[in-house]
PDB file of C-alpha atoms in Angstrom:
ATOM      1  CA  MET A   1     156.765 164.624 263.455  1.00  0.00           C
ATOM      2  CA  GLY A   2     155.779 168.194 264.331  1.00  0.00           C
ATOM      3  CA  VAL A   3     157.568 168.005 267.705  1.00  0.00           C
ATOM      4  CA  ILE A   4     160.754 166.688 266.095  1.00  0.00           C
ATOM      5  CA  ALA A   5     160.619 169.334 263.362  1.00  0.00           C
ATOM      6  CA  CYS A   6     160.192 172.163 265.894  1.00  0.00           C
ATOM      7  CA  ALA A   7     162.988 170.832 268.085  1.00  0.00           C
ATOM      8  CA  ALA A   8     165.277 170.495 265.078  1.00  0.00           C
ATOM      9  CA  ALA A   9     164.467 174.047 263.952  1.00  0.00           C
ATOM     10  CA  VAL A  10     165.236 175.472 267.417  1.00  0.00           C
ATOM     11  CA  ALA A  11     168.486 173.506 267.609  1.00  0.00           C
ATOM     12  CA  PHE A  12     169.426 174.731 264.145  1.00  0.00           C
ATOM     13  CA  CYS A  13     168.860 178.394 265.077  1.00  0.00           C
ATOM     14  CA  VAL A  14     170.844 178.033 268.314  1.00  0.00           C
ATOM     15  CA  PHE A  15     173.685 176.322 266.458  1.00  0.00           C
ATOM     16  CA  VAL A  16     173.902 179.067 263.844  1.00  0.00           C
ATOM     17  CA  ALA A  17     173.774 181.807 266.480  1.00  0.00           C
ATOM     18  CA  LEU A  18     176.563 180.234 268.553  1.00  0.00           C
ATOM     19  CA  THR A  19     178.654 179.652 265.437  1.00  0.00           C
ATOM     20  CA  VAL A  20     178.382 183.313 264.407  1.00  0.00           C
ATOM     21  CA  ILE A  21     179.294 184.501 267.914  1.00  0.00           C
ATOM     22  CA  LEU A  22     182.311 182.210 268.128  1.00  0.00           C
ATOM     23  CA  LEU A  23     183.560 183.123 264.654  1.00  0.00           C
ATOM     24  CA  ARG A  24     183.266 186.836 265.360  1.00  0.00           C
ATOM     25  CA  GLY A  25     185.074 186.388 268.662  1.00  0.00           C
ATOM     26  CA  ALA A  26     187.887 184.598 266.862  1.00  0.00           C
ATOM     27  CA  GLY A  27     188.096 187.364 264.265  1.00  0.00           C
ATOM     28  CA  VAL A  28     186.944 185.141 261.434  1.00  0.00           C
ATOM     29  CA  LEU A  29     184.625 186.434 258.740  1.00  0.00           C
ATOM     30  CA  PRO A  30     180.959 186.003 259.755  1.00  0.00           C
ATOM     31  CA  PHE A  31     179.855 184.472 256.456  1.00  0.00           C
ATOM     32  CA  LEU A  32     181.901 181.366 257.294  1.00  0.00           C
ATOM     33  CA  ALA A  33     178.945 180.416 259.475  1.00  0.00           C
ATOM     34  CA  ALA A  34     177.259 179.349 256.240  1.00  0.00           C
ATOM     35  CA  VAL A  35     179.454 176.237 256.061  1.00  0.00           C
ATOM     36  CA  PRO A  36     178.408 174.634 259.397  1.00  0.00           C
ATOM     37  CA  ALA A  37     174.909 176.036 258.952  1.00  0.00           C
ATOM     38  CA  LEU A  38     174.499 174.123 255.697  1.00  0.00           C
ATOM     39  CA  TRP A  39     175.688 170.937 257.384  1.00  0.00           C
ATOM     40  CA  ALA A  40     173.252 171.488 260.250  1.00  0.00           C
ATOM     41  CA  LEU A  41     170.439 172.134 257.786  1.00  0.00           C
ATOM     42  CA  ALA A  42     171.267 168.904 255.953  1.00  0.00           C
ATOM     43  CA  VAL A  43     171.130 166.957 259.227  1.00  0.00           C
ATOM     44  CA  VAL A  44     167.763 168.504 260.110  1.00  0.00           C
ATOM     45  CA  HIS A  45     166.389 167.683 256.663  1.00  0.00           C
ATOM     46  CA  LEU A  46     167.644 164.085 256.961  1.00  0.00           C
ATOM     47  CA  ALA A  47     166.029 163.681 260.396  1.00  0.00           C
ATOM     48  CA  VAL A  48     162.666 165.027 259.239  1.00  0.00           C
ATOM     49  CA  THR A  49     162.800 162.841 256.108  1.00  0.00           C
ATOM     50  CA  ARG A  50     163.507 159.718 258.159  1.00  0.00           C
ATOM     51  CA  VAL A  51     160.624 160.451 260.509  1.00  0.00           C
ATOM     52  CA  ARG A  52     158.273 161.113 257.593  1.00  0.00           C
ATOM     53  CA  ASP A  53     159.260 157.887 255.831  1.00  0.00           C
ATOM     54  CA  ALA A  54     158.825 155.928 259.069  1.00  0.00           C
ATOM     55  CA  MET A  55     155.309 157.318 259.524  1.00  0.00           C
ATOM     56  CA  ARG A  56     154.369 156.457 255.948  1.00  0.00           C
ATOM     57  CA  GLY A  57     155.763 152.949 256.373  1.00  0.00           C
ATOM     58  CA  ALA A  58     153.783 152.488 259.599  1.00  0.00           C
ATOM     59  CA  ARG A  59     150.597 153.543 257.826  1.00  0.00           C
ATOM     60  CA  LEU A  60     151.207 151.114 254.965  1.00  0.00           C
ATOM     61  CA  GLU A  61     152.052 148.319 257.394  1.00  0.00           C
ATOM     62  CA  GLY A  62     148.753 148.894 259.184  1.00  0.00           C
ATOM     63  CA  PHE A  63     146.928 148.829 255.853  1.00  0.00           C
ATOM     64  CA  ALA A  64     148.631 145.549 254.936  1.00  0.00           C
ATOM     65  CA  ARG A  65     147.787 143.964 258.292  1.00  0.00           C
ATOM     66  CA  ALA A  66     144.142 145.021 258.030  1.00  0.00           C
ATOM     67  CA  ASN A  67     143.789 143.607 254.507  1.00  0.00           C
ATOM     68  CA  GLY A  68     145.784 140.396 254.814  1.00  0.00           C
ATOM     69  CA  LEU A  69     148.710 141.596 252.700  1.00  0.00           C
ATOM     70  CA  ALA A  70     152.467 141.203 253.119  1.00  0.00           C
ATOM     71  CA  PHE A  71     154.537 144.309 253.836  1.00  0.00           C
ATOM     72  CA  ALA A  72     158.281 144.875 253.482  1.00  0.00           C
ATOM     73  CA  ALA A  73     159.819 148.172 254.567  1.00  0.00           C
ATOM     74  CA  ARG A  74     162.949 147.457 252.516  1.00  0.00           C
ATOM     75  CA  GLN A  75     164.093 144.612 250.300  1.00  0.00           C
ATOM     76  CA  GLU A  76     166.974 144.211 247.874  1.00  0.00           C
ATOM     77  CA  ASN A  77     167.901 142.037 244.919  1.00  0.00           C
ATOM     78  CA  VAL A  78     164.296 141.153 244.120  1.00  0.00           C
ATOM     79  CA  ARG A  79     164.178 139.913 240.543  1.00  0.00           C
ATOM     80  CA  ARG A  80     161.200 141.197 238.619  1.00  0.00           C
ATOM     81  CA  PRO A  81     160.730 140.979 234.859  1.00  0.00           C
ATOM     82  CA  GLY A  82     160.602 144.229 232.984  1.00  0.00           C
ATOM     83  CA  LEU A  83     162.808 146.999 231.678  1.00  0.00           C
ATOM     84  CA  GLY A  84     162.391 149.019 234.858  1.00  0.00           C
ATOM     85  CA  PHE A  85     164.209 146.300 236.826  1.00  0.00           C
ATOM     86  CA  PRO A  86     167.574 145.829 235.049  1.00  0.00           C
ATOM     87  CA  SER A  87     169.330 142.628 236.082  1.00  0.00           C
ATOM     88  CA  HIS A  88     172.826 144.161 235.935  1.00  0.00           C
ATOM     89  CA  LEU A  89     171.962 146.728 238.613  1.00  0.00           C
ATOM     90  CA  ARG A  90     171.133 146.379 242.286  1.00  0.00           C
ATOM     91  CA  GLY A  91     167.515 147.188 242.937  1.00  0.00           C
ATOM     92  CA  VAL A  92     166.277 148.527 246.259  1.00  0.00           C
ATOM     93  CA  GLU A  93     162.549 148.499 247.005  1.00  0.00           C
ATOM     94  CA  ARG A  94     160.814 150.290 249.851  1.00  0.00           C
ATOM     95  CA  ASP A  95     157.324 150.083 251.334  1.00  0.00           C
ATOM     96  CA  VAL A  96     156.298 147.080 249.252  1.00  0.00           C
ATOM     97  CA  LEU A  97     152.787 145.683 249.583  1.00  0.00           C
ATOM     98  CA  SER A  98     152.088 142.289 248.053  1.00  0.00           C
ATOM     99  CA  GLY A  99     149.432 139.608 248.122  1.00  0.00           C
ATOM    100  CA  ASP A 100     147.765 136.931 246.012  1.00  0.00           C
ATOM    101  CA  ALA A 101     144.263 137.024 244.606  1.00  0.00           C
ATOM    102  CA  ARG A 102     142.797 135.049 247.489  1.00  0.00           C
ATOM    103  CA  ALA A 103     144.204 137.418 250.124  1.00  0.00           C
ATOM    104  CA  CYS A 104     143.120 140.598 248.343  1.00  0.00           C
ATOM    105  CA  GLY A 105     139.559 141.744 248.790  1.00  0.00           C
ATOM    106  CA  HIS A 106     139.570 143.356 245.357  1.00  0.00           C
ATOM    107  CA  GLY A 107     140.284 140.017 243.679  1.00  0.00           C
ATOM    108  CA  ILE A 108     143.702 140.615 242.111  1.00  0.00           C
ATOM    109  CA  GLY A 109     147.162 139.492 243.175  1.00  0.00           C
ATOM    110  CA  PHE A 110     149.613 142.344 242.999  1.00  0.00           C
ATOM    111  CA  ALA A 111     152.763 144.010 244.302  1.00  0.00           C
ATOM    112  CA  LEU A 112     153.000 147.736 244.925  1.00  0.00           C
ATOM    113  CA  GLY A 113     155.987 149.725 246.098  1.00  0.00           C
ATOM    114  CA  ARG A 114     158.829 152.108 245.350  1.00  0.00           C
ATOM    115  CA  HIS A 115     161.867 150.938 243.390  1.00  0.00           C
ATOM    116  CA  ARG A 116     165.275 152.339 242.566  1.00  0.00           C
ATOM    117  CA  ALA A 117     168.159 150.645 240.746  1.00  0.00           C
ATOM    118  CA  PHE A 118     171.772 151.666 240.910  1.00  0.00           C
ATOM    119  CA  GLY A 119     175.233 150.159 240.656  1.00  0.00           C
ATOM    120  CA  SER A 120     178.032 149.650 238.189  1.00  0.00           C
ATOM    121  CA  GLY A 121     176.776 149.891 234.647  1.00  0.00           C
ATOM    122  CA  HIS A 122     178.405 149.332 231.265  1.00  0.00           C
ATOM    123  CA  ARG A 123     181.776 150.698 230.230  1.00  0.00           C
ATOM    124  CA  SER A 124     182.895 151.614 233.755  1.00  0.00           C
ATOM    125  CA  SER A 125     180.112 154.097 234.387  1.00  0.00           C
ATOM    126  CA  ALA A 126     177.993 154.658 237.443  1.00  0.00           C
ATOM    127  CA  ASP A 127     174.433 153.789 236.450  1.00  0.00           C
ATOM    128  CA  VAL A 128     171.722 155.312 238.611  1.00  0.00           C
ATOM    129  CA  ARG A 129     168.128 154.906 237.424  1.00  0.00           C
ATOM    130  CA  ARG A 130     165.284 157.162 238.371  1.00  0.00           C
ATOM    131  CA  ALA A 131     163.148 156.102 241.314  1.00  0.00           C
ATOM    132  CA  PHE A 132     159.557 155.149 240.518  1.00  0.00           C
ATOM    133  CA  VAL A 133     156.450 153.594 241.993  1.00  0.00           C
ATOM    134  CA  PHE A 134     155.469 150.301 240.412  1.00  0.00           C
ATOM    135  CA  VAL A 135     152.314 148.198 240.323  1.00  0.00           C
ATOM    136  CA  GLU A 136     152.780 144.572 239.279  1.00  0.00           C
ATOM    137  CA  VAL A 137     149.852 142.230 238.644  1.00  0.00           C
ATOM    138  CA  GLU A 138     149.863 138.623 237.483  1.00  0.00           C
ATOM    139  CA  LEU A 139     147.678 137.964 234.459  1.00  0.00           C
ATOM    140  CA  GLY A 140     145.956 134.679 233.780  1.00  0.00           C
ATOM    141  CA  THR A 141     146.895 134.518 230.085  1.00  0.00           C
ATOM    142  CA  PRO A 142     150.357 134.611 228.462  1.00  0.00           C
ATOM    143  CA  VAL A 143     150.934 137.785 226.479  1.00  0.00           C
ATOM    144  CA  PRO A 144     153.752 138.938 224.198  1.00  0.00           C
ATOM    145  CA  HIS A 145     156.320 141.291 225.646  1.00  0.00           C
ATOM    146  CA  LEU A 146     155.304 144.829 224.806  1.00  0.00           C
ATOM    147  CA  VAL A 147     156.196 148.242 226.192  1.00  0.00           C
ATOM    148  CA  LEU A 148     153.940 151.285 226.100  1.00  0.00           C
ATOM    149  CA  LYS A 149     156.450 154.117 226.546  1.00  0.00           C
ATOM    150  CA  ASN A 150     155.079 157.483 227.625  1.00  0.00           C
ATOM    151  CA  ARG A 151     156.760 160.415 225.907  1.00  0.00           C
ATOM    152  CA  ARG A 152     156.277 162.586 228.994  1.00  0.00           C
ATOM    153  CA  ALA A 153     157.835 160.109 231.433  1.00  0.00           C
ATOM    154  CA  ARG A 154     161.532 159.488 232.005  1.00  0.00           C
ATOM    155  CA  ILE A 155     161.472 156.156 233.812  1.00  0.00           C
ATOM    156  CA  LEU A 156     162.018 153.549 231.110  1.00  0.00           C
ATOM    157  CA  PRO A 157     165.259 153.969 229.082  1.00  0.00           C
ATOM    158  CA  LEU A 158     163.991 154.868 225.631  1.00  0.00           C
ATOM    159  CA  ALA A 159     167.482 154.879 224.094  1.00  0.00           C
ATOM    160  CA  GLY A 160     168.076 151.309 225.199  1.00  0.00           C
ATOM    161  CA  ILE A 161     164.745 150.135 223.797  1.00  0.00           C
ATOM    162  CA  SER A 162     165.199 151.863 220.457  1.00  0.00           C
ATOM    163  CA  ARG A 163     168.548 150.185 219.786  1.00  0.00           C
ATOM    164  CA  SER A 164     167.568 146.641 220.712  1.00  0.00           C
ATOM    165  CA  GLY A 165     166.095 145.675 217.339  1.00  0.00           C
ATOM    166  CA  VAL A 166     162.454 145.456 218.449  1.00  0.00           C
ATOM    167  CA  GLN A 167     159.455 146.501 216.424  1.00  0.00           C
ATOM    168  CA  ARG A 168     158.070 149.986 216.936  1.00  0.00           C
ATOM    169  CA  LEU A 169     154.396 150.481 216.184  1.00  0.00           C
ATOM    170  CA  ALA A 170     152.478 153.696 215.664  1.00  0.00           C
ATOM    171  CA  LEU A 171     149.266 154.206 217.582  1.00  0.00           C
ATOM    172  CA  GLU A 172     146.255 155.944 216.142  1.00  0.00           C
ATOM    173  CA  GLY A 173     144.979 159.458 216.817  1.00  0.00           C
ATOM    174  CA  ASP A 174     146.178 161.470 219.793  1.00  0.00           C
ATOM    175  CA  TYR A 175     147.763 158.414 221.377  1.00  0.00           C
ATOM    176  CA  ALA A 176     150.586 158.557 218.830  1.00  0.00           C
ATOM    177  CA  GLU A 177     151.658 161.917 220.242  1.00  0.00           C
ATOM    178  CA  ARG A 178     151.636 160.652 223.826  1.00  0.00           C
ATOM    179  CA  PHE A 179     152.924 157.051 223.597  1.00  0.00           C
ATOM    180  CA  ARG A 180     155.413 154.921 221.722  1.00  0.00           C
ATOM    181  CA  LEU A 181     154.717 151.203 221.439  1.00  0.00           C
ATOM    182  CA  PHE A 182     157.504 148.613 221.285  1.00  0.00           C
ATOM    183  CA  VAL A 183     156.893 144.895 220.818  1.00  0.00           C
ATOM    184  CA  VAL A 184     158.909 141.762 220.101  1.00  0.00           C
ATOM    185  CA  PRO A 185     159.053 140.616 216.460  1.00  0.00           C
ATOM    186  CA  GLY A 186     155.927 138.698 215.556  1.00  0.00           C
ATOM    187  CA  GLY A 187     153.780 140.284 218.233  1.00  0.00           C
ATOM    188  CA  GLN A 188     152.532 143.295 216.292  1.00  0.00           C
ATOM    189  CA  ILE A 189     148.999 141.986 215.812  1.00  0.00           C
ATOM    190  CA  ASP A 190     148.774 140.886 219.447  1.00  0.00           C
ATOM    191  CA  ALA A 191     149.849 144.323 220.644  1.00  0.00           C
ATOM    192  CA  LEU A 192     147.223 146.114 218.592  1.00  0.00           C
ATOM    193  CA  VAL A 193     144.586 143.633 219.733  1.00  0.00           C
ATOM    194  CA  LEU A 194     145.441 144.086 223.411  1.00  0.00           C
ATOM    195  CA  LEU A 195     146.024 147.842 223.516  1.00  0.00           C
ATOM    196  CA  THR A 196     142.612 149.076 222.530  1.00  0.00           C
ATOM    197  CA  PRO A 197     141.659 152.723 223.174  1.00  0.00           C
ATOM    198  CA  ASP A 198     139.818 151.829 226.378  1.00  0.00           C
ATOM    199  CA  VAL A 199     142.913 150.038 227.695  1.00  0.00           C
ATOM    200  CA  ILE A 200     145.096 153.065 226.973  1.00  0.00           C
ATOM    201  CA  GLU A 201     142.543 155.330 228.644  1.00  0.00           C
ATOM    202  CA  ALA A 202     142.653 153.039 231.679  1.00  0.00           C
ATOM    203  CA  VAL A 203     146.428 153.529 231.776  1.00  0.00           C
ATOM    204  CA  LEU A 204     145.965 157.293 231.715  1.00  0.00           C
ATOM    205  CA  GLU A 205     143.656 157.018 234.732  1.00  0.00           C
ATOM    206  CA  PHE A 206     146.743 156.323 236.833  1.00  0.00           C
ATOM    207  CA  SER A 207     148.671 159.354 235.640  1.00  0.00           C
ATOM    208  CA  HIS A 208     149.412 161.330 232.499  1.00  0.00           C
ATOM    209  CA  GLU A 209     152.992 160.045 232.874  1.00  0.00           C
ATOM    210  CA  ALA A 210     152.152 156.366 233.464  1.00  0.00           C
ATOM    211  CA  GLU A 211     153.924 153.671 231.436  1.00  0.00           C
ATOM    212  CA  LEU A 212     152.821 150.087 230.809  1.00  0.00           C
ATOM    213  CA  GLU A 213     154.687 146.839 230.210  1.00  0.00           C
ATOM    214  CA  LEU A 214     153.376 143.319 229.617  1.00  0.00           C
ATOM    215  CA  VAL A 215     155.998 140.627 230.183  1.00  0.00           C
ATOM    216  CA  ASP A 216     155.987 136.980 231.337  1.00  0.00           C
ATOM    217  CA  GLY A 217     152.261 137.009 231.970  1.00  0.00           C
ATOM    218  CA  ARG A 218     152.530 140.064 234.201  1.00  0.00           C
ATOM    219  CA  LEU A 219     151.273 143.590 233.957  1.00  0.00           C
ATOM    220  CA  THR A 220     153.685 146.232 235.248  1.00  0.00           C
ATOM    221  CA  LEU A 221     152.815 149.904 235.606  1.00  0.00           C
ATOM    222  CA  TYR A 222     155.504 152.514 236.125  1.00  0.00           C
ATOM    223  CA  LEU A 223     154.333 155.631 237.954  1.00  0.00           C
ATOM    224  CA  LYS A 224     156.096 158.828 238.987  1.00  0.00           C
ATOM    225  CA  PRO A 225     157.980 158.680 242.314  1.00  0.00           C
ATOM    226  CA  SER A 226     155.750 161.316 243.915  1.00  0.00           C
ATOM    227  CA  THR A 227     152.726 158.974 243.817  1.00  0.00           C
ATOM    228  CA  ALA A 228     151.407 159.198 247.391  1.00  0.00           C
ATOM    229  CA  PHE A 229     150.136 155.624 247.682  1.00  0.00           C
ATOM    230  CA  TRP A 230     150.369 155.779 251.490  1.00  0.00           C
ATOM    231  CA  LYS A 231     147.321 158.083 251.517  1.00  0.00           C
ATOM    232  CA  PRO A 232     143.995 156.217 251.756  1.00  0.00           C
ATOM    233  CA  GLU A 233     142.356 158.096 248.894  1.00  0.00           C
ATOM    234  CA  GLU A 234     145.353 157.568 246.594  1.00  0.00           C
ATOM    235  CA  MET A 235     145.585 153.879 247.495  1.00  0.00           C
ATOM    236  CA  ARG A 236     141.880 153.462 246.778  1.00  0.00           C
ATOM    237  CA  ARG A 237     142.277 155.200 243.425  1.00  0.00           C
ATOM    238  CA  LEU A 238     145.250 153.014 242.450  1.00  0.00           C
ATOM    239  CA  LEU A 239     143.465 149.781 243.375  1.00  0.00           C
ATOM    240  CA  LEU A 240     140.311 150.712 241.481  1.00  0.00           C
ATOM    241  CA  ALA A 241     142.299 151.780 238.410  1.00  0.00           C
ATOM    242  CA  THR A 242     144.342 148.567 238.563  1.00  0.00           C
ATOM    243  CA  GLN A 243     141.204 146.443 238.802  1.00  0.00           C
ATOM    244  CA  ARG A 244     139.695 148.209 235.798  1.00  0.00           C
ATOM    245  CA  LEU A 245     142.850 147.792 233.705  1.00  0.00           C
ATOM    246  CA  VAL A 246     143.206 144.109 234.584  1.00  0.00           C
ATOM    247  CA  ASP A 247     139.556 143.456 233.762  1.00  0.00           C
ATOM    248  CA  LEU A 248     139.959 145.095 230.359  1.00  0.00           C
ATOM    249  CA  LEU A 249     143.114 143.139 229.541  1.00  0.00           C
ATOM    250  CA  GLU A 250     141.603 139.834 230.654  1.00  0.00           C
ATOM    251  CA  HIS A 251     138.545 140.557 228.542  1.00  0.00           C
ATOM    252  CA  GLN A 252     140.738 141.223 225.517  1.00  0.00           C
ATOM    253  CA  THR A 253     142.897 138.142 226.040  1.00  0.00           C
ATOM    254  CA  SER A 254     139.925 135.838 226.578  1.00  0.00           C
ATOM    255  CA  ARG A 255     138.029 137.294 223.639  1.00  0.00           C
ATOM    256  CA  TYR A 256     140.930 136.953 221.200  1.00  0.00           C
ATOM    257  CA  ALA A 257     142.713 133.948 222.754  1.00  0.00           C
ATOM    258  CA  ALA A 258     142.262 131.860 219.597  1.00  0.00           C
ATOM    259  CA  ALA A 259     143.615 134.648 217.384  1.00  0.00           C
ATOM    260  CA  LEU A 260     146.739 135.430 219.386  1.00  0.00           C
ATOM    261  CA  ALA A 261     149.946 134.867 217.455  1.00  0.00           C
ATOM    262  CA  PRO A 262     152.633 132.409 218.630  1.00  0.00           C
ATOM    263  CA  ALA A 263     154.516 135.331 220.184  1.00  0.00           C
ATOM    264  CA  ALA A 264     151.980 135.319 222.996  1.00  0.00           C
ATOM    265  CA  GLN A 265     152.864 131.716 223.778  1.00  0.00           C
ATOM    266  CA  ALA A 266     156.593 132.473 223.914  1.00  0.00           C
ATOM    267  CA  PRO A 267     157.039 135.009 226.709  1.00  0.00           C
ATOM    268  CA  ALA A 268     160.781 134.262 226.840  1.00  0.00           C
ATOM    269  CA  VAL A 269     161.244 136.580 223.854  1.00  0.00           C
ATOM    270  CA  ARG A 270     162.025 139.940 225.398  1.00  0.00           C
ATOM    271  CA  VAL A 271     162.246 143.598 224.535  1.00  0.00           C
ATOM    272  CA  ARG A 272     165.753 144.168 225.833  1.00  0.00           C
ATOM    273  CA  ASP A 273     167.354 147.240 227.298  1.00  0.00           C
ATOM    274  CA  SER A 274     170.869 147.864 226.004  1.00  0.00           C
ATOM    275  CA  GLY A 275     171.689 149.676 229.250  1.00  0.00           C
ATOM    276  CA  GLU A 276     172.741 152.813 227.401  1.00  0.00           C
ATOM    277  CA  GLY A 277     171.538 156.315 227.850  1.00  0.00           C
ATOM    278  CA  SER A 278     171.243 156.371 231.636  1.00  0.00           C
ATOM    279  CA  GLY A 279     174.812 155.920 232.889  1.00  0.00           C
ATOM    280  CA  LEU A 280     176.562 158.624 234.902  1.00  0.00           C
ATOM    281  CA  SER A 281     180.227 158.772 233.917  1.00  0.00           C
ATOM    282  CA  TRP A 282     182.776 158.698 236.730  1.00  0.00           C
ATOM    283  CA  VAL A 283     184.383 161.752 235.104  1.00  0.00           C
ATOM    284  CA  TRP A 284     181.254 163.823 235.607  1.00  0.00           C
ATOM    285  CA  ALA A 285     180.898 162.452 239.127  1.00  0.00           C
ATOM    286  CA  GLY A 286     184.455 163.573 239.871  1.00  0.00           C
ATOM    287  CA  ILE A 287     183.725 167.024 238.478  1.00  0.00           C
ATOM    288  CA  GLY A 288     180.701 167.293 240.751  1.00  0.00           C
ATOM    289  CA  VAL A 289     182.662 166.305 243.843  1.00  0.00           C
ATOM    290  CA  ALA A 290     185.464 168.743 242.961  1.00  0.00           C
ATOM    291  CA  THR A 291     182.923 171.542 242.560  1.00  0.00           C
ATOM    292  CA  ILE A 292     181.429 170.876 245.983  1.00  0.00           C
ATOM    293  CA  LEU A 293     184.873 170.803 247.594  1.00  0.00           C
ATOM    294  CA  LEU A 294     185.736 174.080 245.894  1.00  0.00           C
ATOM    295  CA  PHE A 295     182.664 175.841 247.261  1.00  0.00           C
ATOM    296  CA  VAL A 296     183.404 174.528 250.756  1.00  0.00           C
ATOM    297  CA  SER A 297     187.154 175.126 250.816  1.00  0.00           C
ATOM    298  CA  VAL A 298     187.254 178.675 249.398  1.00  0.00           C
ATOM    299  CA  PRO A 299     185.401 180.290 252.356  1.00  0.00           C
ATOM    300  CA  LEU A 300     187.599 178.346 254.778  1.00  0.00           C
ATOM    301  CA  LEU A 301     190.774 179.548 253.094  1.00  0.00           C
ATOM    302  CA  ILE A 302     189.528 183.136 253.027  1.00  0.00           C
ATOM    303  CA  GLY A 303     188.732 182.964 256.732  1.00  0.00           C
ATOM    304  CA  ALA A 304     192.086 181.371 257.577  1.00  0.00           C
ATOM    305  CA  PHE A 305     194.162 184.044 255.835  1.00  0.00           C
ATOM    306  CA  ALA A 306     191.897 187.011 256.555  1.00  0.00           C
ATOM    307  CA  PRO A 307     193.471 189.776 258.717  1.00  0.00           C
ATOM    308  CA  ARG A 308     192.437 189.678 262.349  1.00  0.00           C
TER     309      ARG A 308
END
C-alpha cells in the first residue's frame, strides 16, 4: 500500500507539472490546471481506497479461515429482519463474517459486516441510507420486536418509527436522555423486563452511538461505519461485548420466560419503518449536479475566451 501511494503521489505531481507547462505554453490561464489536477487527485484517492479495502478484506478472510467462519467480500439482496435493512431498497454488504454456534469458538452464531442500502424510495425520491456496521446474533428464545434508538446515532430512521403507530416507552434515569425505546403494542412489559440497566450498559460497551433491535428471535446491533472490526483488538472487543450482551439477554429471557406476554410469542408483529425522512429528492440531486458542472465549466470558459 505504501509503494502504491508513493507511486501515485509522484505520478500526480508529474501530471500537474506537465499540465501547468502545457497550459502556459498554450497561453491559457495557469489556474485551469486545477480542473485536471482534481480529477487526478480523485483517481489517486480511489486507487488508495481500493488497495486499503482489499488489504482489510484479506485480513478478515484470513481471520475467518483460521476460525472456521464464512467470509463474503461482497453480497447483495440479503434479506435480514430489522429496520436497518429496508426491504424496498437494495442492500449491499461488504466484508461479512458469519458462522453458527458450533463453528464459533466463542459459542455464539453471528454475522458481522458493513451494510448500505440505496435505491428508489417512496414518492419518486432517491433513498440512500447511511452505511453502518452490524452485528446479528440468533437468540434461543422468541422476543417481541423492540428498538432501542440512540439519540446520538443517525442510522435508524427515527421519523419512520415515530409515525408507524408503535408504543414509545420512557426509560429511567440517564438512559432516558440517551435512548428512545419503541415496541410493538402489547410488548411493553416484555421490553422493560428484557432491557435492564445491565443490558443497556452492555450495549454502551460497543459504542456511545450503538443501537439495538430485537426482532424474529435475533439480536441486531447497529454500529457507526468507522468501526474498525478488521483490527484484531477491535474484533476481540466486539466479540467479547457481543458474548456478554447475549448472555445477559438469554439470562433475562430464561428467567422470565413464564411471565413473557403473548407479544413475545408472535414475532411477526413488527415495528415498521414508513420509509420517510431519509429520501434524497431528485430535485436536490439535480441541483447538486448542476453546481458541480458550474464550478467545472466556468474556469474552462474563462480559459477559452481569455486573451492570448
